[in-house]
Short mmCIF file of C-alpha atoms in Angstrom, two decimals:
data_model
loop_
_atom_site.label_atom_id
_atom_site.label_comp_id
_atom_site.label_asym_id
_atom_site.label_seq_id
_atom_site.Cartn_x
_atom_site.Cartn_y
_atom_site.Cartn_z
CA MET A 162 189.20 -140.07 -77.99
CA SER A 163 191.68 -141.60 -80.22
CA VAL A 164 194.64 -140.62 -82.01
CA ALA A 165 195.88 -141.72 -85.45
CA THR A 166 198.12 -140.20 -88.33
CA SER A 167 195.88 -139.12 -91.22
CA THR A 168 195.03 -136.43 -93.50
CA LEU A 169 192.17 -134.66 -93.38
CA ALA A 170 189.62 -135.18 -96.29
CA SER A 171 189.38 -131.24 -98.49
CA ASP A 172 189.91 -130.26 -101.86
CA THR A 173 191.59 -127.55 -100.78
CA ALA A 174 192.80 -127.88 -97.32
CA THR A 175 196.64 -129.00 -96.41
CA PRO A 176 197.08 -131.91 -94.51
CA PRO A 177 196.62 -131.25 -90.77
CA PRO A 178 200.19 -131.25 -88.50
CA SER A 179 201.71 -134.64 -87.78
CA GLN A 180 199.84 -136.31 -84.86
CA PRO A 181 201.51 -138.04 -81.61
CA SER A 182 201.40 -142.07 -81.40
CA HIS A 183 198.60 -143.55 -79.86
CA SER A 184 200.66 -143.93 -76.62
CA HIS A 185 201.85 -140.50 -75.91
CA THR A 186 202.09 -137.72 -72.85
CA HIS A 187 200.31 -134.80 -73.42
CA THR A 188 201.81 -131.30 -73.08
CA HIS A 189 199.36 -129.09 -70.54
CA THR A 190 198.71 -125.56 -71.54
CA GLN A 191 196.84 -122.71 -69.70
CA PRO A 192 193.07 -123.12 -69.88
CA GLN A 193 191.65 -120.23 -72.30
CA PRO A 194 190.03 -117.44 -70.71
CA SER A 195 186.85 -117.96 -72.55
CA ALA A 196 184.48 -120.59 -74.27
CA SER A 197 182.56 -118.40 -76.09
CA SER A 198 180.43 -119.78 -78.85
CA GLN A 199 181.85 -121.55 -81.38
CA ASN A 200 179.21 -122.14 -83.46
CA PRO A 201 180.52 -123.36 -86.98
CA THR A 202 177.11 -122.02 -88.51
CA GLN A 203 178.17 -118.42 -87.97
CA SER A 204 179.59 -118.11 -91.41
CA GLN A 205 177.73 -120.81 -92.98
CA PRO A 206 175.30 -120.12 -95.96
CA GLN A 207 171.78 -119.45 -94.72
CA PRO A 208 168.82 -121.06 -96.47
CA GLN A 209 167.44 -119.11 -99.58
CA SER A 210 163.81 -118.79 -100.10
CA ILE A 211 163.18 -119.57 -104.15
CA SER A 212 159.27 -119.17 -103.61
CA PRO A 213 156.63 -120.06 -101.15
CA HIS A 214 157.34 -123.62 -101.86
CA LEU A 215 161.05 -124.08 -102.52
CA THR A 216 163.98 -123.37 -100.33
CA LEU A 217 167.49 -123.84 -101.25
CA GLN A 218 170.10 -124.63 -98.51
CA PRO A 219 173.65 -125.11 -99.65
CA PRO A 220 176.07 -127.45 -97.99
CA LEU A 221 176.95 -126.59 -94.73
CA SER A 222 179.85 -128.77 -94.65
CA ARG A 223 183.65 -127.35 -94.13
CA ARG A 224 183.88 -128.64 -97.63
CA GLY A 225 181.27 -126.26 -98.76
CA HIS A 226 179.89 -128.21 -101.95
CA GLY A 227 178.34 -131.61 -102.91
CA PRO A 228 175.64 -133.78 -104.57
CA GLY A 229 171.93 -132.26 -104.86
CA LEU A 230 169.32 -133.84 -102.57
CA ILE A 231 165.60 -132.83 -103.33
CA LEU A 232 163.33 -133.10 -99.90
CA VAL A 233 159.44 -133.55 -100.53
CA VAL A 234 157.58 -132.61 -97.63
CA ASP A 235 154.04 -131.78 -96.36
CA HIS A 236 153.31 -128.00 -96.36
CA TYR A 237 151.64 -128.91 -92.80
CA ALA A 238 154.81 -130.93 -91.62
CA ALA A 239 156.47 -130.08 -88.06
CA LEU A 240 159.98 -128.65 -90.11
CA SER A 241 160.94 -126.29 -87.02
CA ALA A 242 163.87 -126.97 -84.68
CA SER A 243 162.96 -129.47 -82.18
CA GLU A 244 162.71 -128.22 -78.67
CA LYS A 245 163.17 -132.08 -77.33
CA SER A 246 165.86 -133.32 -79.54
CA LEU A 247 169.00 -131.96 -80.90
CA ASP A 248 168.45 -133.79 -83.95
CA PRO A 249 167.80 -130.64 -86.83
CA PRO A 250 165.31 -130.62 -89.37
CA PRO A 251 165.80 -132.18 -92.66
CA LEU A 252 166.95 -129.40 -94.71
CA VAL A 253 169.68 -128.74 -92.22
CA LYS A 254 170.53 -132.23 -91.41
CA TRP A 255 171.06 -133.40 -94.99
CA ALA A 256 173.04 -129.48 -95.53
CA GLU A 257 175.31 -130.59 -92.59
CA GLU A 258 175.94 -133.98 -94.21
CA GLY A 259 177.42 -131.97 -97.36
CA PHE A 260 174.25 -131.95 -99.86
CA ALA A 261 173.10 -128.98 -101.17
CA VAL A 262 169.60 -129.39 -100.66
CA VAL A 263 166.34 -128.16 -102.03
CA GLN A 264 163.09 -128.43 -99.87
CA VAL A 265 159.84 -128.79 -102.02
CA MET A 266 156.51 -128.29 -99.71
CA VAL A 267 153.84 -130.14 -101.19
CA PRO A 268 150.89 -127.55 -100.80
CA GLY A 269 148.53 -128.66 -98.84
CA LYS A 270 147.63 -132.44 -97.69
CA VAL A 271 147.43 -135.31 -100.35
CA GLY A 272 143.84 -134.77 -101.60
CA ASP A 273 142.85 -131.59 -100.26
CA GLY A 274 142.27 -128.48 -102.61
CA GLU A 275 144.57 -126.87 -104.40
CA GLY A 276 147.76 -129.11 -104.94
CA ALA A 277 145.96 -132.38 -104.88
CA ASP A 278 146.29 -135.02 -108.03
CA GLY A 279 146.60 -133.08 -110.97
CA GLY A 280 148.49 -129.90 -109.48
CA GLU A 281 151.84 -128.94 -110.71
CA PHE A 282 154.92 -130.48 -108.90
CA PRO A 283 158.05 -128.10 -108.98
CA LEU A 284 160.21 -131.03 -109.72
CA GLU A 285 162.32 -129.56 -112.59
CA ARG A 286 162.12 -126.06 -111.11
CA ALA A 287 164.08 -127.74 -107.82
CA VAL A 288 166.29 -129.41 -109.99
CA GLU A 289 166.96 -126.01 -112.11
CA VAL A 290 168.10 -124.35 -108.53
CA LEU A 291 170.47 -127.01 -107.87
CA ARG A 292 171.87 -126.63 -111.24
CA GLU A 293 172.38 -122.91 -110.57
CA CYS A 294 174.29 -123.61 -107.17
CA GLU A 295 177.34 -122.59 -106.68
CA GLY A 296 177.96 -125.43 -103.95
CA CYS A 297 176.13 -128.25 -106.30
CA ASP A 298 178.02 -130.58 -108.11
CA PHE A 299 175.34 -131.14 -110.24
CA LYS A 300 175.94 -133.82 -113.14
CA GLU A 301 174.25 -133.64 -116.20
CA GLY A 302 171.90 -136.56 -116.73
CA GLY A 303 171.28 -137.76 -113.11
CA GLY A 304 172.91 -137.64 -109.71
CA VAL A 305 170.11 -135.82 -107.90
CA GLY A 306 168.81 -137.75 -105.21
CA LEU A 307 164.97 -137.36 -104.07
CA ILE A 308 163.67 -138.33 -100.53
CA SER A 309 159.67 -138.07 -100.03
CA TYR A 310 158.65 -137.56 -96.24
CA LEU A 311 155.12 -137.92 -97.29
CA THR A 312 152.89 -140.76 -96.11
CA ARG A 313 151.16 -141.33 -99.44
CA LEU A 314 152.66 -140.11 -102.73
CA PRO A 315 150.03 -138.62 -105.28
CA PHE A 316 149.95 -139.66 -108.54
CA TYR A 317 151.03 -136.12 -109.91
CA ILE A 318 154.14 -136.14 -108.09
CA GLU A 319 154.89 -140.11 -108.53
CA GLU A 320 154.67 -139.31 -112.51
CA ALA A 321 157.10 -136.32 -112.19
CA ILE A 322 159.58 -138.18 -110.72
CA CYS A 323 159.14 -141.11 -112.38
CA LEU A 324 160.07 -139.34 -116.06
CA SER A 325 162.47 -137.16 -114.58
CA PRO A 326 165.78 -138.23 -116.14
CA HIS A 327 167.80 -136.22 -113.53
CA ILE A 328 166.92 -138.56 -110.73
CA SER A 329 169.54 -140.93 -109.41
CA ALA A 330 167.99 -142.27 -106.12
CA ILE A 331 164.72 -142.26 -104.11
CA ILE A 332 163.75 -142.61 -100.45
CA SER A 333 160.70 -142.77 -99.15
CA TYR A 334 159.93 -142.36 -95.39
CA GLY A 335 156.34 -143.06 -95.04
CA SER A 336 155.00 -144.36 -98.47
CA PRO A 337 154.46 -148.30 -97.95
CA ARG A 338 154.77 -148.92 -101.39
CA PRO A 339 157.76 -148.28 -104.11
CA LEU A 340 157.08 -145.85 -106.87
CA SER A 341 155.46 -148.37 -110.37
CA SER A 342 157.17 -147.45 -113.61
CA ILE A 343 155.03 -145.37 -115.69
CA SER A 344 154.46 -145.14 -119.60
CA THR A 345 156.33 -142.17 -121.00
CA SER A 346 153.36 -141.56 -123.30
CA LEU A 347 151.35 -140.25 -120.10
CA SER A 348 153.87 -137.18 -120.61
CA THR A 349 152.67 -134.69 -123.02
CA ALA A 350 156.22 -133.49 -123.86
CA SER A 351 156.85 -137.06 -125.07
CA SER A 352 155.32 -139.44 -127.93
CA ASP A 353 157.71 -142.13 -126.73
CA THR A 354 155.71 -144.72 -125.57
CA SER A 355 158.52 -147.05 -123.71
CA THR A 356 158.68 -147.07 -120.18
CA LYS A 357 161.32 -145.68 -118.32
CA SER A 358 163.46 -147.59 -115.96
CA LEU A 359 163.44 -146.35 -112.38
CA PRO A 360 166.48 -145.62 -109.88
CA PRO A 361 166.90 -147.54 -107.16
CA GLN A 362 164.84 -147.03 -104.53
CA LEU A 363 164.74 -147.36 -100.70
CA LEU A 364 162.01 -147.61 -98.33
CA HIS A 365 161.53 -146.92 -94.80
CA ILE A 366 158.03 -148.40 -93.33
CA ALA A 367 157.09 -147.49 -90.02
CA GLY A 368 155.01 -149.93 -87.53
CA PRO A 369 154.88 -153.71 -87.11
CA GLU A 370 154.53 -155.86 -89.94
CA GLU A 371 150.72 -156.59 -90.37
CA LYS A 372 149.72 -160.44 -90.39
CA GLN A 373 148.64 -161.91 -93.70
CA ARG A 374 144.74 -162.92 -93.34
CA ARG A 375 143.47 -165.33 -95.75
CA THR A 376 140.35 -163.26 -97.56
CA SER A 377 138.63 -163.53 -100.98
CA ALA A 378 139.13 -161.49 -103.89
CA PRO A 379 137.87 -158.23 -103.62
CA LEU A 380 134.70 -157.24 -105.99
CA VAL A 381 136.37 -153.73 -106.22
CA PRO A 382 139.67 -153.51 -106.99
CA ASP A 383 142.36 -151.64 -105.42
CA PRO A 384 142.73 -147.98 -107.50
CA GLU A 385 146.06 -147.68 -105.83
CA SER A 386 147.35 -150.72 -107.83
CA SER A 387 144.86 -151.50 -110.46
CA SER A 388 146.11 -148.42 -112.90
CA ALA A 389 146.69 -150.02 -116.50
CA ASP A 390 149.75 -147.38 -116.74
CA GLN A 391 151.48 -148.76 -113.72
CA LYS A 392 153.82 -151.88 -113.87
CA PRO A 393 155.75 -153.15 -111.22
CA PRO A 394 158.80 -151.34 -110.53
CA GLN A 395 161.96 -151.86 -113.07
CA GLY A 396 164.58 -150.84 -110.38
CA PRO A 397 166.26 -152.34 -107.31
CA VAL A 398 163.88 -151.64 -104.50
CA LYS A 399 165.18 -152.35 -100.25
CA THR A 400 162.84 -151.92 -97.76
CA TYR A 401 163.44 -151.55 -93.87
CA ARG A 402 161.03 -151.56 -91.34
CA TYR A 403 160.77 -149.80 -87.90
CA PRO A 404 158.45 -151.81 -86.00
CA THR A 405 158.62 -149.62 -82.73
CA ALA A 406 157.75 -146.35 -84.82
CA LYS A 407 154.09 -145.23 -85.27
CA LYS A 408 152.66 -146.27 -88.63
CA ASP A 409 151.41 -143.76 -90.98
CA SER A 410 153.24 -140.68 -88.76
CA ALA A 411 156.17 -138.39 -89.45
CA TRP A 412 158.36 -140.43 -86.87
CA ILE A 413 161.49 -139.14 -88.67
CA LEU A 414 160.64 -135.24 -87.56
CA PRO A 415 162.49 -134.29 -84.58
CA ALA A 416 159.49 -131.70 -84.01
CA ASP A 417 156.91 -133.95 -84.58
CA GLU A 418 154.82 -135.41 -81.54
CA SER A 419 155.57 -138.94 -83.23
CA TYR A 420 159.40 -138.50 -83.54
CA HIS A 421 161.02 -141.95 -82.41
CA ALA A 422 164.18 -140.98 -82.00
CA PRO A 423 166.12 -144.62 -82.34
CA SER A 424 164.26 -145.41 -85.65
CA ALA A 425 165.02 -142.25 -87.30
CA SER A 426 168.92 -142.56 -86.34
CA LEU A 427 168.96 -146.01 -87.89
CA ALA A 428 166.80 -145.18 -90.74
CA HIS A 429 169.27 -142.09 -91.41
CA THR A 430 172.49 -144.06 -91.15
CA ARG A 431 170.90 -146.65 -94.01
CA SER A 432 169.69 -143.80 -96.26
CA LEU A 433 173.36 -142.75 -96.55
CA SER A 434 174.91 -145.65 -96.96
CA PHE A 435 171.80 -146.13 -99.98
CA LEU A 436 172.61 -142.53 -101.76
CA LYS A 437 176.52 -141.89 -101.29
CA PRO A 438 177.19 -144.79 -103.94
CA LEU A 439 174.48 -143.60 -106.07
CA LEU A 440 175.18 -140.05 -105.89
CA HIS A 441 178.89 -140.25 -105.87
CA GLY A 442 179.47 -138.97 -102.56
CA PRO A 443 180.14 -136.93 -100.41
CA TYR A 444 182.58 -138.90 -98.80
CA PHE A 445 184.71 -137.57 -96.21
CA ASP A 446 187.96 -139.12 -94.23
CA LEU A 447 186.20 -139.69 -91.13
CA GLU A 448 189.13 -141.16 -89.34
CA ALA A 449 191.21 -138.17 -89.81
CA ILE A 450 188.05 -135.83 -88.67
CA TRP A 451 187.97 -137.59 -85.22
CA ASP A 452 191.87 -137.95 -85.06
CA GLU A 453 191.84 -133.58 -85.33
CA HIS A 454 188.94 -133.67 -83.03
CA CYS A 455 190.83 -135.64 -80.25
CA ARG A 456 194.39 -133.82 -80.97
CA TYR A 457 192.57 -130.63 -80.42
CA GLU A 458 191.19 -131.75 -77.09
CA PHE A 459 194.51 -133.66 -75.56
CA ALA A 460 197.25 -132.42 -77.41
CA ASP A 461 196.47 -128.72 -78.25
CA ARG A 462 193.69 -128.22 -75.20
CA SER A 463 191.69 -125.91 -77.32
CA VAL A 464 188.15 -125.45 -76.53
CA ALA A 465 187.47 -123.18 -79.91
CA LYS A 466 189.07 -125.67 -81.84
CA THR A 467 187.86 -128.90 -80.77
CA MET A 468 184.09 -127.22 -81.07
CA ALA A 469 185.05 -126.18 -84.66
CA THR A 470 185.16 -129.56 -85.53
CA MET A 471 181.68 -130.42 -84.67
CA VAL A 472 177.78 -129.99 -85.82
CA ALA A 473 175.98 -126.69 -84.75
CA GLN A 474 174.52 -128.48 -81.97
CA PRO A 475 176.65 -131.62 -80.84
CA TYR A 476 176.44 -133.54 -77.58
CA VAL A 477 178.58 -136.09 -75.72
CA ASN A 478 177.62 -138.34 -73.44
CA HIS A 479 179.68 -140.02 -71.05
CA ILE A 480 177.70 -143.09 -70.48
CA PRO A 481 178.89 -144.50 -66.91
CA THR A 482 178.76 -141.07 -64.98
CA MET A 483 176.31 -139.22 -66.94
CA THR A 484 178.72 -136.24 -67.78
CA GLY A 485 178.87 -134.40 -70.88
CA GLY A 486 177.25 -131.73 -72.51
CA ILE A 487 174.19 -131.30 -74.82
CA GLY A 488 174.26 -128.67 -76.91
CA GLN A 489 176.73 -126.26 -78.39
CA ALA A 490 176.80 -123.79 -75.22
CA ALA A 491 176.60 -126.45 -72.58
CA LEU A 492 179.14 -128.79 -74.51
CA ALA A 493 181.74 -125.86 -74.75
CA ALA A 494 181.12 -124.99 -70.80
CA PHE A 495 181.99 -128.79 -69.88
CA TYR A 496 184.66 -129.11 -72.47
CA ARG A 497 186.42 -125.51 -70.66
CA ASP A 498 185.58 -126.13 -67.12
CA HIS A 499 185.44 -130.25 -66.76
CA PHE A 500 187.74 -131.92 -69.45
CA ILE A 501 190.10 -130.39 -71.62
CA PHE A 502 191.92 -128.86 -68.69
CA ALA A 503 190.92 -131.36 -66.16
CA ASN A 504 193.01 -134.41 -67.60
CA PRO A 505 196.04 -135.28 -65.86
CA GLU A 506 199.50 -134.64 -67.89
CA ASP A 507 200.14 -138.08 -68.49
CA THR A 508 196.96 -139.01 -70.29
CA ALA A 509 197.27 -141.57 -72.95
CA MET A 510 195.16 -143.52 -75.01
CA GLU A 511 196.51 -146.81 -76.97
CA LEU A 512 194.20 -147.64 -79.63
CA VAL A 513 193.08 -151.37 -79.75
CA SER A 514 190.66 -151.60 -82.32
CA ARG A 515 188.45 -149.34 -84.92
CA THR A 516 185.41 -149.86 -86.95
CA VAL A 517 184.77 -147.33 -89.49
CA GLY A 518 181.04 -146.78 -91.06
CA VAL A 519 179.23 -144.44 -93.14
CA ASP A 520 178.37 -141.74 -90.38
CA ARG A 521 180.14 -143.57 -87.40
CA ILE A 522 183.59 -144.70 -85.98
CA VAL A 523 183.65 -147.11 -83.06
CA ASP A 524 187.00 -147.52 -81.30
CA GLU A 525 188.18 -149.77 -78.50
CA PHE A 526 191.17 -148.53 -76.66
CA VAL A 527 192.95 -148.53 -72.88
CA PHE A 528 192.59 -145.01 -71.40
CA SER A 529 195.67 -144.22 -68.70
CA LEU A 530 196.45 -141.50 -66.60
CA THR A 531 197.65 -140.99 -63.00
CA HIS A 532 194.77 -139.78 -60.63
CA ASP A 533 196.90 -136.54 -59.50
CA ARG A 534 193.96 -134.56 -59.77
CA GLN A 535 189.82 -134.23 -59.60
CA VAL A 536 188.57 -135.50 -63.08
CA ASP A 537 185.13 -134.98 -62.65
CA TRP A 538 184.13 -136.61 -65.97
CA LEU A 539 185.64 -139.78 -64.66
CA LEU A 540 185.21 -140.15 -61.01
CA PRO A 541 183.00 -137.15 -60.23
CA GLY A 542 183.61 -135.68 -56.56
CA VAL A 543 186.55 -138.23 -56.07
CA PRO A 544 189.64 -136.34 -54.96
CA PRO A 545 193.05 -137.67 -56.20
CA THR A 546 194.35 -140.54 -55.03
CA GLY A 547 197.74 -140.83 -57.08
CA LYS A 548 196.81 -144.36 -58.66
CA PHE A 549 197.57 -145.05 -62.04
CA LEU A 550 194.68 -146.42 -63.89
CA SER A 551 194.40 -148.23 -67.21
CA ILE A 552 190.85 -148.66 -68.10
CA PRO A 553 189.60 -150.49 -71.18
CA PHE A 554 186.96 -147.87 -73.00
CA THR A 555 184.66 -148.32 -75.98
CA SER A 556 183.87 -144.86 -78.12
CA VAL A 557 181.10 -144.51 -80.62
CA VAL A 558 181.20 -141.20 -82.65
CA GLY A 559 179.00 -140.32 -84.93
CA LEU A 560 179.73 -137.85 -87.87
CA ARG A 561 177.47 -135.33 -89.89
CA GLY A 562 179.38 -134.50 -92.84
CA ASP A 563 182.87 -133.55 -92.22
CA ARG A 564 182.00 -132.63 -88.44
CA LEU A 565 181.17 -134.94 -85.18
CA ALA A 566 177.67 -134.72 -84.48
CA HIS A 567 177.78 -136.57 -80.74
CA GLU A 568 180.19 -138.88 -78.96
CA HIS A 569 178.84 -142.20 -76.97
CA ILE A 570 181.66 -143.33 -74.62
CA HIS A 571 181.76 -146.06 -72.37
CA TRP A 572 183.93 -147.71 -69.96
CA ASP A 573 184.03 -150.18 -67.39
CA GLN A 574 183.68 -147.80 -64.03
CA GLY A 575 184.06 -150.95 -61.76
CA THR A 576 187.38 -151.32 -62.61
CA ALA A 577 187.96 -147.62 -62.23
CA LEU A 578 186.75 -147.74 -58.65
CA ARG A 579 188.73 -151.08 -58.26
CA GLN A 580 192.27 -149.31 -59.55
CA VAL A 581 191.40 -146.15 -57.06
CA GLY A 582 190.77 -148.14 -54.13
CA LEU A 583 187.23 -147.41 -53.76
CA LEU A 584 185.85 -150.52 -54.47
CA PRO A 585 186.07 -153.13 -51.61
CA GLU A 586 187.13 -156.86 -52.51
CA TRP A 587 184.38 -158.27 -50.20
CA VAL A 588 180.75 -156.76 -49.59
CA GLU A 589 178.15 -158.21 -47.14
CA TRP A 590 175.87 -160.78 -48.82
CA VAL A 591 172.08 -160.43 -47.72
CA GLN A 592 170.52 -163.56 -48.55
CA PRO A 593 167.56 -162.42 -50.83
CA GLN A 594 164.09 -162.64 -49.29
CA LEU A 595 162.82 -166.34 -51.37
CA GLN A 596 159.60 -166.38 -52.97
CA ARG A 597 156.78 -168.83 -51.68
CA GLY A 598 157.78 -172.61 -52.70
CA GLU A 599 161.41 -172.03 -52.70
CA GLU A 600 163.68 -173.68 -50.22
CA GLY A 601 166.27 -171.47 -48.36
CA ASP A 602 169.23 -172.49 -46.42
CA ALA A 603 168.51 -173.63 -42.93
CA ASP A 604 172.43 -173.30 -42.04
CA ALA A 605 172.82 -169.89 -43.03
CA ALA A 606 170.34 -168.71 -40.59
CA GLY A 607 172.07 -166.00 -37.91
CA LYS A 608 175.37 -166.31 -40.07
CA ARG A 609 177.09 -163.60 -41.66
CA ARG A 610 178.27 -164.06 -45.09
CA GLU A 611 180.24 -161.76 -47.94
CA VAL A 612 180.31 -162.41 -51.58
CA ARG A 613 183.48 -161.33 -53.93
CA LEU A 614 182.71 -158.76 -56.12
CA PRO A 615 183.28 -160.22 -59.58
CA VAL A 616 185.37 -156.98 -60.83
CA VAL A 617 188.92 -156.81 -61.92
CA GLY A 618 191.61 -154.12 -62.00
CA ALA A 619 194.24 -152.71 -64.57
CA GLU A 620 194.26 -156.68 -65.73
CA GLY A 621 191.18 -156.30 -67.47
CA ALA A 622 192.67 -153.42 -69.95
CA ALA A 623 195.68 -155.62 -70.05
CA LYS A 624 193.83 -158.53 -71.77
CA LEU A 625 191.89 -156.07 -74.30
CA VAL A 626 195.54 -155.06 -75.66
CA ASP A 627 196.21 -159.18 -75.64
CA GLU A 628 194.15 -161.61 -75.28
CA GLY A 629 196.69 -164.07 -74.20
CA VAL A 630 197.79 -162.22 -71.07
CA GLY A 631 195.72 -163.41 -67.75
CA GLU A 632 193.55 -166.20 -66.99
CA SER A 633 190.37 -166.60 -68.61
CA ASN A 634 187.31 -167.86 -66.21
CA GLY A 635 189.48 -167.19 -63.42
CA LEU A 636 186.36 -165.05 -61.58
CA MET A 637 184.30 -168.73 -62.10
CA GLY A 638 186.79 -170.61 -60.15
CA GLU A 639 187.81 -171.28 -56.26
CA GLY A 640 187.43 -168.29 -54.27
CA TRP A 641 185.18 -166.17 -55.70
CA GLY A 642 181.22 -166.20 -54.52
CA VAL A 643 179.68 -165.95 -51.07
CA ARG A 644 181.84 -167.30 -47.96
CA GLU A 645 181.14 -167.13 -44.37
CA VAL A 646 182.72 -164.76 -41.96
#
C-alpha cells in the first residue's frame, strides 16, 4: 500500500507510466461493472506429462523464462491442490517463482519393490527435458537446482545426484543428513577414480533436536554411514531445523495432513535465498511490482489490473479488522465491493521505511484520509464522521516470482477509533478479583474508579515520521492511570 517510482523488471516490457509521489491525492473513477475472474494462469502454460514419472511445468511468471529446477517427490505424496490452504503444490509454486520445473516421481516408497535401491532414476532425462524447454535458461555444465521431498534418499538416487555435472544446488526437505561425496569409480561410464566435489546443500529438518545420550559404541556399524565409498560432504552444507513441524513427515506439502504452514513458509523463503545466487536468478524488481500493484489499486482504481499483478490464488488479510479476501474470486469481490472504490478521494500514503527481502517487502507508512464515507475494511459498519485520520501502518507483502502472493496489513486500530471519536478517554475501572493471599485496597470499597486508556491520536503517526515530535513516555507520567470519580 505504498507508491514509489521505479520500473518493472522484465526483459521485454516497457517501463510503467510515471507514478505519483508518496503523498498524493488519487482521482476517483467510476466502479467497473464487473470483477470477473482475473486469473493470471488462464493464458499460462500448462503442465506437460513427459512420462508416467516426469512432468514439466514451464515458468508461470509474467517474464516467462527462468533457470531449471528438478523436484524429486514420492509417488505416494499428496501433490494435489490443498482444500485448506492457498499454498500451491511444489510443481506450481516453483513455476510461479519463475523456474522451469521438472517433477520426478520416485516409483514407490523407498525400499518397496520396483524403484528401490538399484532402480533407474531418470535424472539425466529430466535434465534433457529442461534443456529442450523453451522457457528454461539452461546453462551447459551446471545451473540446474534439485529439491528432494523424500524423507530418505535411496543410494541409487544419491549416486545419480552426486555424479551429475548439471546440478549446482541441492535442497532437501526431509533427509536428516547431507549427501556424501561418492567416488566416480562407482559410475560405469567413468574410469576416473577421483572424487567429485558436491554442490552446496541446504537441509530443512523437521522436529525438535534429539538430545545426545552417552552410549557405548555399537557392535554393528550403521550401514548408512559405514560405506567405504561414502565420504564426508565436500561442499558447503547449511541446515535449518523446524522444531514444531512433525518429524519424518511431509510437513512441506500443503495437501498432506502433516502440513505445517509457518515452517513451510519460512523454509521456502530460505530456499529461495539459497537457490537464486547459485542459479543466477530469477531476479525481479520487487519494489516495482509492489508499486505497480498499488498504482492500480489507488490511482487507476482498476480491479482487473490489480488482480493481474497477483498469483492464481492470492489473499489479503487486514489483521486488526480481519477484512480482505482469500482466493481469486473472494479477493476480486472484496476489491470491487469494499476497497478500491470505497477509499475517500484524498486517500494518501507517506512511505517512512522499506525493507526488501528475497520474497518480501515490509513497509512502514502513514495512511491518511478524510472519513467522509463508510470505509468497511478500516472501520467496519462505522458511518462517515468527516474526521481526518492519520494512522501508522505496516504492510508485509509476500511475492512469488513477479506477482504478489499475499498481503498482511497491520495498523493501530486504537488510534483510528480515537481519531473518529469512538474511543472514550476514560473508562470505568473494576477492581479485578484478587487471588487468595493478595491484599486488596480497603479504601476502594464502594468507590467508582476510571482508568485513562493509554491510546494516542494522530500524534502517534507524526512520531513515526519524525521521532523528535511529541514527548516520549508521556503516557507513563502524571494524569494517566486510575482515578476516583
